[in-house]
XYZ file of C-alpha atoms in Angstrom:
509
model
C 0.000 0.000 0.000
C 1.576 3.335 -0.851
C 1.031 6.850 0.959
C -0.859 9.559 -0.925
C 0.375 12.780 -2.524
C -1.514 15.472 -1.962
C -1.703 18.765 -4.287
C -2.475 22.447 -2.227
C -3.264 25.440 -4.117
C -0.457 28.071 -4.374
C -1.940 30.408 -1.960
C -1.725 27.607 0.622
C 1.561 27.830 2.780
C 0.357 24.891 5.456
C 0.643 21.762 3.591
C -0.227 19.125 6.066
C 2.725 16.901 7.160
C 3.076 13.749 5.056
C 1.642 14.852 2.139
C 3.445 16.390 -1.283
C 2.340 20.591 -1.764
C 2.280 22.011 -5.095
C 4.132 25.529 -5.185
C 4.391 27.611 -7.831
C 6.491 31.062 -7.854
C 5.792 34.233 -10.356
C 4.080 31.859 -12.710
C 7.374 30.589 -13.670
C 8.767 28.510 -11.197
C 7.071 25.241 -9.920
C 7.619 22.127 -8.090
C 6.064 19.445 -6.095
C 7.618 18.892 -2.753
C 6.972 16.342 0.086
C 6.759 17.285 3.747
C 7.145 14.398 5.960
C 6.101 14.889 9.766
C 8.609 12.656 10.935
C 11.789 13.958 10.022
C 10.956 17.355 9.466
C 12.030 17.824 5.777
C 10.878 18.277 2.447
C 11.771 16.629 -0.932
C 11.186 17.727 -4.168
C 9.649 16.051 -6.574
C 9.702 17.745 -9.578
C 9.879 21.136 -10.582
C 10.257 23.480 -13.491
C 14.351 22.913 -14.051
C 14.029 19.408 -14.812
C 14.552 19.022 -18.675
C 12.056 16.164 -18.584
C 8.802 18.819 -18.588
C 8.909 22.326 -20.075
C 7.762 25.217 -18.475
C 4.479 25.624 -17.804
C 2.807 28.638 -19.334
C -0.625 28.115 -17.598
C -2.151 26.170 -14.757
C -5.613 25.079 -13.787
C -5.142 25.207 -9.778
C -7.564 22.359 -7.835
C -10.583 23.516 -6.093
C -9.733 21.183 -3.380
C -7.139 19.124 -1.602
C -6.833 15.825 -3.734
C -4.229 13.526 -3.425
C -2.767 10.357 -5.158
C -0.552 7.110 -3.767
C 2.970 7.371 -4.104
C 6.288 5.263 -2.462
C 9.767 6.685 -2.594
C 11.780 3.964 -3.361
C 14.800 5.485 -1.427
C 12.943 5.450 2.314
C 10.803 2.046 3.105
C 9.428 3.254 6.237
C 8.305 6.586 5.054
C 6.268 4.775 2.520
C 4.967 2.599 5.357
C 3.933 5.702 7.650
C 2.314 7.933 5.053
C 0.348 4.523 3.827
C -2.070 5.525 6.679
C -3.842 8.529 4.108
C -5.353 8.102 1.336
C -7.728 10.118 -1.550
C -8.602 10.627 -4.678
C -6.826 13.044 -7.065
C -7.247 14.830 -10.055
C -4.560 17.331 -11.743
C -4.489 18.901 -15.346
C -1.431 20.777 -16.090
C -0.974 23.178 -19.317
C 1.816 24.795 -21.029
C 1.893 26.848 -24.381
C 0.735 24.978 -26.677
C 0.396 20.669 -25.686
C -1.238 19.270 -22.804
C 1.466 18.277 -20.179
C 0.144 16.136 -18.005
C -3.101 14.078 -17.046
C -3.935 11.491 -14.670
C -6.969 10.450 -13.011
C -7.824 7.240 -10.375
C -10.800 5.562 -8.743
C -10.981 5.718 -5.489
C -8.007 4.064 -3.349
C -9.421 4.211 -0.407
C -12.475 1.973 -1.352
C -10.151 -0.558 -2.544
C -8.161 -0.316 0.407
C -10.878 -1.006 2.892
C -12.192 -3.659 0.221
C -8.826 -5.748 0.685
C -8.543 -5.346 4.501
C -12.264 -6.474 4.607
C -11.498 -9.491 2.211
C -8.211 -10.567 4.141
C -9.802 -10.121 7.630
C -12.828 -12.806 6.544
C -9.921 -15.114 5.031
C -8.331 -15.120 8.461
C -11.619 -16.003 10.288
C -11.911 -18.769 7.295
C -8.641 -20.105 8.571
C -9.001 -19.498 11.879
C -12.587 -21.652 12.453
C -10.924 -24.360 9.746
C -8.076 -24.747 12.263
C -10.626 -24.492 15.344
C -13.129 -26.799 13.980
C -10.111 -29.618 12.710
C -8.661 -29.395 16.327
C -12.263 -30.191 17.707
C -12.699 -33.010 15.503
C -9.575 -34.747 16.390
C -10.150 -34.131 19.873
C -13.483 -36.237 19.773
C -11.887 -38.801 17.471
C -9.152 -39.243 20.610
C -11.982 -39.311 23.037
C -14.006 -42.155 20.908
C -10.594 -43.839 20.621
C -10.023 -43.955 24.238
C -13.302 -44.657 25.297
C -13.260 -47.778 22.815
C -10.058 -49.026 23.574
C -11.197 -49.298 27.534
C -14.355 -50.377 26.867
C -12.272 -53.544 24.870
C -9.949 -53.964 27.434
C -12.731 -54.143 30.009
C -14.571 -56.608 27.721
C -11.093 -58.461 27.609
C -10.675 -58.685 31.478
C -14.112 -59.641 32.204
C -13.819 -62.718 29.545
C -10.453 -63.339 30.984
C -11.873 -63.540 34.877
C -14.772 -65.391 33.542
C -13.011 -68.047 31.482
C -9.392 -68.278 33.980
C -9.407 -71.566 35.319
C -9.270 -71.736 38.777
C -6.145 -73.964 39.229
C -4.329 -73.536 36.201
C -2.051 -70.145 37.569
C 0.699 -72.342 35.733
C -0.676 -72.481 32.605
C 0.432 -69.726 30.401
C -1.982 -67.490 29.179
C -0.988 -66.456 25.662
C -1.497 -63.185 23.496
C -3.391 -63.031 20.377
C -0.973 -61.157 18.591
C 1.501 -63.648 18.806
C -0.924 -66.589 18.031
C -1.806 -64.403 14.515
C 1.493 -64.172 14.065
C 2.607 -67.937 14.671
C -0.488 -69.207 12.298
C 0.133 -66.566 9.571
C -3.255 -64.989 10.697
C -5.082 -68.566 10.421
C -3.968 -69.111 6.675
C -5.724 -71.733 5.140
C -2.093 -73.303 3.888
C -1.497 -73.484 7.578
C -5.065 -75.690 8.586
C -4.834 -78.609 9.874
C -8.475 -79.934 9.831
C -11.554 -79.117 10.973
C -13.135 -80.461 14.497
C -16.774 -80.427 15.449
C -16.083 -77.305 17.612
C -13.685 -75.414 15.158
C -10.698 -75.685 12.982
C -6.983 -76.530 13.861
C -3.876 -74.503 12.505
C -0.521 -75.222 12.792
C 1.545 -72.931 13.800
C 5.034 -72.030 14.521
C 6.727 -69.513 17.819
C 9.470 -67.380 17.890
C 11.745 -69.662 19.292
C 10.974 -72.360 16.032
C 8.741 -74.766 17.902
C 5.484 -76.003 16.276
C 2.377 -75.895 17.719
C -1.220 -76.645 16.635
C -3.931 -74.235 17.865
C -7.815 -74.948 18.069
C -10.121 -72.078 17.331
C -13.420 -71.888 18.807
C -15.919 -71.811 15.520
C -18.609 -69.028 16.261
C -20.882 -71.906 14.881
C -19.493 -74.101 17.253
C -22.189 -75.801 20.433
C -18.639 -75.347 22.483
C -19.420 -72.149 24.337
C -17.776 -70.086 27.366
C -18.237 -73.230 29.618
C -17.394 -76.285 27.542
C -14.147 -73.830 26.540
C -12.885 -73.390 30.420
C -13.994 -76.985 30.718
C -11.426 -78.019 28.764
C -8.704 -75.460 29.797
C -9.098 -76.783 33.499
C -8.957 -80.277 32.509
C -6.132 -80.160 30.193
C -4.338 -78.261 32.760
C -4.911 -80.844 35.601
C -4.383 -83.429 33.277
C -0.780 -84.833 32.380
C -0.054 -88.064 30.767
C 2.034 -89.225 28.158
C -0.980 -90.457 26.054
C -3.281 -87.350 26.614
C -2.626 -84.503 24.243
C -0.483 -81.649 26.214
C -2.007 -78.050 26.598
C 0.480 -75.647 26.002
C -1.667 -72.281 26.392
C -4.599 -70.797 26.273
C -5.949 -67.106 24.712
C -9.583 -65.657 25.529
C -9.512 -62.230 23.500
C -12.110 -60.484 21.864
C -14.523 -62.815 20.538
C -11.578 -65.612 20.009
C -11.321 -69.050 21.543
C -8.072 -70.721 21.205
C -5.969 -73.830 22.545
C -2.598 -73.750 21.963
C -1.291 -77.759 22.030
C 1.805 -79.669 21.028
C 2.007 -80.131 17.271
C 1.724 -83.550 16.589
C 3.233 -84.517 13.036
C 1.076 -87.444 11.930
C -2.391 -85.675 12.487
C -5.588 -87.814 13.705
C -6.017 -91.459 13.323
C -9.054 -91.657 11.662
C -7.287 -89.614 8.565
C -4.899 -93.203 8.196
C -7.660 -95.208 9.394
C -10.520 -94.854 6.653
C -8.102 -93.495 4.351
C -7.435 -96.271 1.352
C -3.831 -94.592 0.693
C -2.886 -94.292 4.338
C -4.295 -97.311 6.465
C -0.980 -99.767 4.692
C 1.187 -97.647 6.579
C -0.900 -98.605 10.057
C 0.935 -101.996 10.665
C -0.292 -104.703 13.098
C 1.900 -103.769 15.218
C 1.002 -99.589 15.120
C -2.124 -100.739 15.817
C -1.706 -102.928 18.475
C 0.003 -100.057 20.170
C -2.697 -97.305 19.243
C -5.151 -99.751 20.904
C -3.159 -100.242 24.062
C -2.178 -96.602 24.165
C -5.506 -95.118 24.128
C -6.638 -97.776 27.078
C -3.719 -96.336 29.249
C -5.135 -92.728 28.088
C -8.502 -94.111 29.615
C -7.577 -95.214 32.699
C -5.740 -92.265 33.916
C -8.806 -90.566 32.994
C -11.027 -92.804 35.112
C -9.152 -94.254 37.944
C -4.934 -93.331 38.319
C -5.466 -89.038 37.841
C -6.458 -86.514 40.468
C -10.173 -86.174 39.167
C -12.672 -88.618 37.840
C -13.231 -87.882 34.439
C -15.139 -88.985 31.542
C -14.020 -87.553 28.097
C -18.018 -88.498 26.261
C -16.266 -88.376 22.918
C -13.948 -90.506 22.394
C -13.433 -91.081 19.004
C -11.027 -91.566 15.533
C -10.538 -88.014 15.078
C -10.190 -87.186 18.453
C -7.213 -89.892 18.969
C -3.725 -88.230 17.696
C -0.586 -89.419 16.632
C 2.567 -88.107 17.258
C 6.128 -88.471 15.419
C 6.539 -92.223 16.966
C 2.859 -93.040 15.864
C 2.117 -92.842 20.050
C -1.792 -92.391 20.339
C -2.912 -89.056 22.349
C -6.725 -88.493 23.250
C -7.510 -85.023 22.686
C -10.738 -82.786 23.051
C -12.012 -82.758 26.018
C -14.813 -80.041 25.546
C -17.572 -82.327 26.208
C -15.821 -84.109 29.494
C -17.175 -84.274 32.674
C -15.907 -84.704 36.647
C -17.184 -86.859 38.655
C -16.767 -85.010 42.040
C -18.170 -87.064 44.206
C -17.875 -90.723 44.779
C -21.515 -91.477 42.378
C -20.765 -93.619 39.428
C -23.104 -91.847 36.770
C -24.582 -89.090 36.492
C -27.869 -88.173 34.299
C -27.952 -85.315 32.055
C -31.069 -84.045 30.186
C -28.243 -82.646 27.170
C -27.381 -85.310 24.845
C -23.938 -84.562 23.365
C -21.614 -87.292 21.217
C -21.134 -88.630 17.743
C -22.941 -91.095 16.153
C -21.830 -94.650 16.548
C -19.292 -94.031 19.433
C -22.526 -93.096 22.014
C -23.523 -95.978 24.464
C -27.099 -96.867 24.516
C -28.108 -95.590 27.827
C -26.816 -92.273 27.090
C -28.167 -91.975 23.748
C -31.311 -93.110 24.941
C -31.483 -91.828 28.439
C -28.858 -89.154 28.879
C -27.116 -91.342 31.255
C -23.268 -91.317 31.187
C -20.657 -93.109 32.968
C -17.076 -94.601 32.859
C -18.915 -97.182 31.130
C -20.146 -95.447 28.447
C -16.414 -94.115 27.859
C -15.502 -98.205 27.983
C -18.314 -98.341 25.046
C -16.861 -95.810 22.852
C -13.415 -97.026 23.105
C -14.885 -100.704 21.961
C -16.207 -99.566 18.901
C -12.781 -97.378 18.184
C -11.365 -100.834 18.997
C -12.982 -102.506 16.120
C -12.387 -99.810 14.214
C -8.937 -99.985 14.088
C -8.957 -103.991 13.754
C -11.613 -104.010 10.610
C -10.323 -100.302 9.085
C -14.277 -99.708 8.793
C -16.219 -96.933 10.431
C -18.864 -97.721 12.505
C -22.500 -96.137 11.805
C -21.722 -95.497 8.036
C -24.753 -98.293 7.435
C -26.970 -96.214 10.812
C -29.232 -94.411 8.371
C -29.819 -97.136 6.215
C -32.767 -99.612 7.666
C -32.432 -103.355 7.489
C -28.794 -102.930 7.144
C -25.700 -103.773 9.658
C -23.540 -101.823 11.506
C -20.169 -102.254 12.274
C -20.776 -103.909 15.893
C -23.625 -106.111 14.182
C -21.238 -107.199 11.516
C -18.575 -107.929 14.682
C -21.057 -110.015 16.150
C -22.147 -111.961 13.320
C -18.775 -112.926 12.310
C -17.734 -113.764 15.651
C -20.741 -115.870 16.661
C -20.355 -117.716 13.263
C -16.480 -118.497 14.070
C -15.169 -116.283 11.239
C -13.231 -113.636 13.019
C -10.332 -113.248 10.138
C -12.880 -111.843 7.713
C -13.410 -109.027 10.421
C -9.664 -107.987 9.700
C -8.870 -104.777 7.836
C -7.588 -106.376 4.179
C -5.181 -104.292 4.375
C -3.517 -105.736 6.673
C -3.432 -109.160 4.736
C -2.319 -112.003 6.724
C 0.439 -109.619 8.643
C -0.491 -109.868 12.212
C -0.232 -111.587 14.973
C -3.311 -113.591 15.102
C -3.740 -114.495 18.933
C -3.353 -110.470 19.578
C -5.398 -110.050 17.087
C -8.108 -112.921 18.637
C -8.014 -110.980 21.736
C -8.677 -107.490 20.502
C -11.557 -108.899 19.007
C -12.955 -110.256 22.200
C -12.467 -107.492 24.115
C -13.857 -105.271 21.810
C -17.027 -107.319 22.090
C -16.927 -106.931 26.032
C -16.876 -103.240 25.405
C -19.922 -103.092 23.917
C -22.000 -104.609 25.439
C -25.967 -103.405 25.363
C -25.592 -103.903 29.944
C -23.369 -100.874 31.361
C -22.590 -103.359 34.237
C -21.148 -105.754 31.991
C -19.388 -104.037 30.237
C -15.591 -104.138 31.884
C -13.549 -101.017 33.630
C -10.795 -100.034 31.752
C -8.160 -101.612 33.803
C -9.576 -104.928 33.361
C -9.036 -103.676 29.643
C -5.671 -102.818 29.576
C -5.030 -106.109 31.541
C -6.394 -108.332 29.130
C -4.847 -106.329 26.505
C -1.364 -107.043 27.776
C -1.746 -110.154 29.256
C -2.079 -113.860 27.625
C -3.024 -115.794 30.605
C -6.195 -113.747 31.530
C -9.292 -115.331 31.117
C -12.160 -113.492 29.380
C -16.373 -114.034 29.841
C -17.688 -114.625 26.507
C -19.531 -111.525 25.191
C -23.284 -111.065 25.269
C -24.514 -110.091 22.241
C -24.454 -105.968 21.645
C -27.530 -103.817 21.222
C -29.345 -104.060 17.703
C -28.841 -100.775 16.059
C -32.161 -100.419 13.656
C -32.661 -96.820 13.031
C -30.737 -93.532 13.733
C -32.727 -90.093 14.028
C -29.784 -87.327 14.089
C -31.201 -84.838 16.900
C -30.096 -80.952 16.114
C -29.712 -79.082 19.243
C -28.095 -75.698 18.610
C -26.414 -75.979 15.056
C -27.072 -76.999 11.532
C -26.344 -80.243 10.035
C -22.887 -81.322 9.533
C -21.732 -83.142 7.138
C -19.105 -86.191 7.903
C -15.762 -87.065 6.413
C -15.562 -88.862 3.535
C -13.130 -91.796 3.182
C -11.121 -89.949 0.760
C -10.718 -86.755 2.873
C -6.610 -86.818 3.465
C -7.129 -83.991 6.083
C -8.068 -84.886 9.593
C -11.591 -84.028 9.928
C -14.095 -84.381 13.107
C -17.560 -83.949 13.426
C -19.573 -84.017 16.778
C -23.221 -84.894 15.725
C -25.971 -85.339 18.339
C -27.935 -88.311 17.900
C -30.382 -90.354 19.437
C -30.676 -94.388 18.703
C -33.500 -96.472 18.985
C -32.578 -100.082 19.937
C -34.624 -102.973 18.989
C -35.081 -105.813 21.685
C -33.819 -109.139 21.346
């Protein structure tokens, strides 16, 4: 912005300070001078000697004071000081026989105040921009913070609410490092898929494996059968039980961290045509006596009383030495008192492992456990899965088919093929009996499993003779919670589990 000149008629000695006065002398003699306040001295502007303009011989003197923006070029802050006056100016000068000069100009000072209005409503522009950006980040913080305690509170409550009481020992692990150990659950990194959830392998920091079981949000395994099996697990330790490394309750995740076991579930070599040659009489023998140790801890040699309810091919795991380990305990139950059986009004199993009373009646026991673990039994011997022929009437099941060839003295056609003529027959023989014992229709005839592992071991133990097992006729699959499941087919080389609900209806003798 640049101060005004001013133009005073010749008559007028008092030029105000700051502003350029037009002189002129005889008519002859003119200049245009500038009075500044500050310093108390004038400059000239122009005048009659410069050779630039001739002498005037006439002038046309200004009816009033008018002025017009100038800014020495010499003296900054003179400019800056006489910027603070302003007008408008009009001057016509004349001389013999040309015009001289002309100049005219709209209004500065209505520019002026024009600009200053314009530049103080961009600086309120930027000013509430600024305010109202600093107010949104503010609340964005503030949601931020409230969330983040509200999930941590969430966190802590499922943590309190899921922490088994007596398993201070057992490490409680972070999900972070279970995403990072399982690739974020990649599907190159699954294992299989259980009736409560998937299982990923997955590797820690230090380079050991481990295989993690995720709660499904589908899965019937809620908040209780999930500390169920953390407490167990943790109480639990036997070389034939699957070992519980850690545990994570975050969020709306589930997991089980366990030992990685190489050679997956046995019922992926079991009903698998390609796989079962490589289960030798001899891997089998000691699968078979394996899981009966895994048993008995369960029911009679641990701390608690416990009855796993779903024992089961897929739920039987094999390490790097083929060693059986039971696994899944979601569904097991304590016994805490000194009562043999208890009766539930919740059916929960799979479909050809359930005994009879507890498929029937809810009823469950260490018997029914001794049940399941006979039909696994023939299982492994015959390489058949029991209840594939359930849904089909007037049609045998596995234990029929048992019975039938035993009764008729034909026990070698029971034999997986498989295993051709490669076993030890009297072993074999023996299996076969006491596989028969196991399921038998009576509970109380049925043998404990230390009786089992005796006659397992032993040669010189006499066995009763087996009464004949309950007719399977008809199965009606019962859905309590979740849709229907589908089943592993024999072809399916990943481990796969599936815990259906079912009830059977047995036909009398």
């Amino acid at each position: 912005m640049r101060p005004p000149i001013a133009w005073r008629s010749p008559g007028d000695k008092k030029a105000p300070h700051g502003v350029a006065r037009w002189q002129v002398e005889a008519g002859l003699t003119w200049q245009l001078l500038l009075s500044c306040r500050r310093c108390r001295r004038h400059r000239r502007l122009f005048s009659s000697h410069s050779p630039l303009l001739p002498i005037p011989t006439s002038f046309q003197v200004p009816p009033s004071l008018s002025s017009i923006p100038f800014s020495p070029a010499k003296n900054h802050q003179q400019s800056e000081r006489a910027s603070r006056a302003s007008a408008s100016y009009s001057m016509t000068m004349t001389g013999g026989h040309r015009r001289l000069m002309g100049a005219s100009s709209a209004s500065a000072p209505a520019g002026e105040d024009a600009g200053k209005s314009g530049s103080s409503k961009d600086a309120m522009r930027i000013m509430v921009s600024v305010l109202v950006v600093v107010i949104f980040c503010t609340l964005l913080y503030c949601v931020y913070c409230w969330r983040w305690r509200k999930r941590n509170a969430v966190r802590r409550a499922q943590i309190e609410r899921l922490r088994p009481m007596s398993s201070s020992d057992l490490p409680l692990m972070d999900l972070a490092s279970i995403h990072a150990a399982t690739d974020s659950f990649s599907k190159a990194n699954k294992l299989g898929e259980g009736g409560f959830g998937p299982v990923y392998r997955g590797v820690l920091p230090g380079g050991a494996e481990i295989a993690v079981k995720r709660l499904s949000a589908r899965s019937r395994q809620g908040a209780a059968e999930f500390r169920n099996e953390v407490e167990l697990i943790a109480k639990l330790q036997h070389r034939n039980l699957v070992r519980l490394l850690g545990w994570c309750a975050e969020r709306d995740e589930k997991l089980l961290v366990y030992e990685f076991l190489p050679n997956g579930s046995l019922d992926a070599f079991l009903f698998n045509a390609g796989k079962s040659a490589q289960l030798g009489w001899t891997t089998r023998h000691n699968i078979i006596v394996g899981i009966a140790r895994g048993l008995l801890y369960l029911h009679e040699d641990s701390l608690l009383k416990v009855v796993h309810r779903d024992l089961k091919a897929s739920n039987v795991l094999l390490d790097n030495k083929m060693s059986p380990k039971i696994s899944d305990f979601g569904m097991a139950k304590i016994f805490e008192d000194e009562s043999n059986e208890v009766n539930t009004g919740r059916v929960v199993g799979t479909y050809g492992y359930m005994a009879p009373e507890f498929a029937l009646e809810g009823v469950y026991s260490v018997k029914s456990d001794v049940f399941s673990f006979g039909v696994l039994l023939l299982e492994i011997l015959s390489g058949q899965r029991n209840g594939a022929l359930y849904l089909e009437d007037h049609q045998q099941s596995l234990i029929q088919d048992a019975w039938k060839l035993w009764s008729e003295g034909q026990a070698a056609e029971f034999m997986d093929p498989a295993l051709g003529r490669a076993y030890a027959a009297e072993e074999a023989w023996r299996c076969y009996h006491v596989g028969l014992l196991c399921v038998q229709e009576d509970a109380d005839a049925r043998p404990t499993m230390s009786n089992v592992l005796l006659a397992l071991i032993s040669d010189h133990m006499n066995l009763p003779e087996p009464s004949r097992p309950p007719m399977f006729t008809r199965l009606r699959r019962v859905l309590l919670a979740a849709p229907p499941l589908t089943t592993k087919t024999e072809s399916t080389t990943s481990p796969v589990s599936v815990n259906d609900v079912s009830i059977t209806v047995i036909e009398p003798r």
